[in-house]
Amino acid sequence: MSHPHTEPPTPDQVDDLARRAAAGEREAMEQLLAAVRPRALAVCRGVLPHPADAEDACQDALLNVATKVGTWHGRGRFTTWMHTVCVNSARSTYRRLSRQASPVDVASHPRADRPDPRTTSVVAGTRLDLLEAMEVLERDHPQLVQPLLLRDVYELPYDEIATLLDLPLGTVKAQIHTGRRLTRPLLRDLTVEPR
């Protein structure tokens, strides 16, 4: 028995669902979370290469979307705002997993589902050395991490990043340029030059 294929909602429809969910409509919230889940999982997979880790991060991201939907003020697309929530959730999951990992775990499973960061694309977003570099960059320059990830990993346009972060376009471009300059030496093998 075949099921009719339903088209995913348009960006305008997602924005409308988000506005209604923020206003307290429970059904709109359920529809919104169902609509954005595939995109949220894709964003998390872009940061975390292991499927179970990406799934955990996605669940955290969706919970954050549900509880923080009211902080999206309608500047830019809801999905652009959601990218930031998902990236933050994935990075939080990465930090938590890094803290929980022990040398015994690595020694007993030296090749368990771990991509070689020297041969994994920066653009694919699964470079473990990129995540480590972002952790280092965040210690001294936390304001540079978000614009850099949104541009070089998720390839959002500069103007969308400026809208999302509520910053002037020139500031965003300067932050991305500075972030790239500071991050390059931290990467073991930069195989793709950012645009």
mmCIF file of N, CA and C in Angstrom, residues 22 64-75 78 81 85 164:
data_model
loop_
_atom_site.group_PDB
_atom_site.id
_atom_site.type_symbol
_atom_site.label_atom_id
_atom_site.label_comp_id
_atom_site.label_asym_id
_atom_site.label_seq_id
_atom_site.Cartn_x
_atom_site.Cartn_y
_atom_site.Cartn_z
ATOM 1 N N ALA A 22 5.427 29.802 19.236
ATOM 2 C CA ALA A 22 5.885 30.779 20.233
ATOM 3 C C ALA A 22 4.713 31.408 20.967
ATOM 4 N N ASN A 64 15.699 22.312 22.930
ATOM 5 C CA ASN A 64 16.038 23.738 23.003
ATOM 6 C C ASN A 64 15.168 24.575 22.075
ATOM 7 N N VAL A 65 14.889 24.058 20.894
ATOM 8 C CA VAL A 65 13.995 24.765 19.967
ATOM 9 C C VAL A 65 12.627 24.949 20.630
ATOM 10 N N ALA A 66 12.121 23.887 21.232
ATOM 11 C CA ALA A 66 10.793 23.944 21.854
ATOM 12 C C ALA A 66 10.753 24.933 23.019
ATOM 13 N N THR A 67 11.819 24.959 23.807
ATOM 14 C CA THR A 67 11.798 25.832 24.984
ATOM 15 C C THR A 67 12.220 27.268 24.689
ATOM 16 N N LYS A 68 12.946 27.469 23.572
ATOM 17 C CA LYS A 68 13.475 28.811 23.269
ATOM 18 C C LYS A 68 12.859 29.432 22.028
ATOM 19 N N VAL A 69 11.812 28.820 21.482
ATOM 20 C CA VAL A 69 11.226 29.336 20.241
ATOM 21 C C VAL A 69 10.815 30.801 20.380
ATOM 22 N N GLY A 70 10.470 31.213 21.573
ATOM 23 C CA GLY A 70 10.084 32.600 21.815
ATOM 24 C C GLY A 70 11.224 33.592 21.659
ATOM 25 N N THR A 71 12.476 33.107 21.662
ATOM 26 C CA THR A 71 13.614 34.017 21.499
ATOM 27 C C THR A 71 13.901 34.315 20.030
ATOM 28 N N TRP A 72 13.252 33.570 19.120
ATOM 29 C CA TRP A 72 13.347 33.919 17.696
ATOM 30 C C TRP A 72 12.387 35.084 17.492
ATOM 31 N N HIS A 73 12.911 36.200 17.072
ATOM 32 C CA HIS A 73 12.090 37.414 16.972
ATOM 33 C C HIS A 73 11.632 37.711 15.553
ATOM 34 N N GLY A 74 11.773 36.740 14.668
ATOM 35 C CA GLY A 74 11.296 36.938 13.307
ATOM 36 C C GLY A 74 12.263 37.660 12.402
ATOM 37 N N ARG A 75 13.479 37.966 12.912
ATOM 38 C CA ARG A 75 14.505 38.562 12.046
ATOM 39 C C ARG A 75 15.171 37.412 11.312
ATOM 40 N N PHE A 78 13.349 31.312 10.422
ATOM 41 C CA PHE A 78 13.388 30.501 11.628
ATOM 42 C C PHE A 78 14.479 29.434 11.505
ATOM 43 N N TRP A 81 17.864 30.701 12.455
ATOM 44 C CA TRP A 81 17.967 30.767 13.912
ATOM 45 C C TRP A 81 18.177 29.365 14.471
ATOM 46 N N VAL A 85 20.968 27.099 17.181
ATOM 47 C CA VAL A 85 20.559 26.232 18.292
ATOM 48 C C VAL A 85 21.138 24.830 18.099
ATOM 49 N N LEU A 164 20.958 36.978 11.678
ATOM 50 C CA LEU A 164 20.793 36.013 12.765
ATOM 51 C C LEU A 164 21.472 36.477 14.042
#
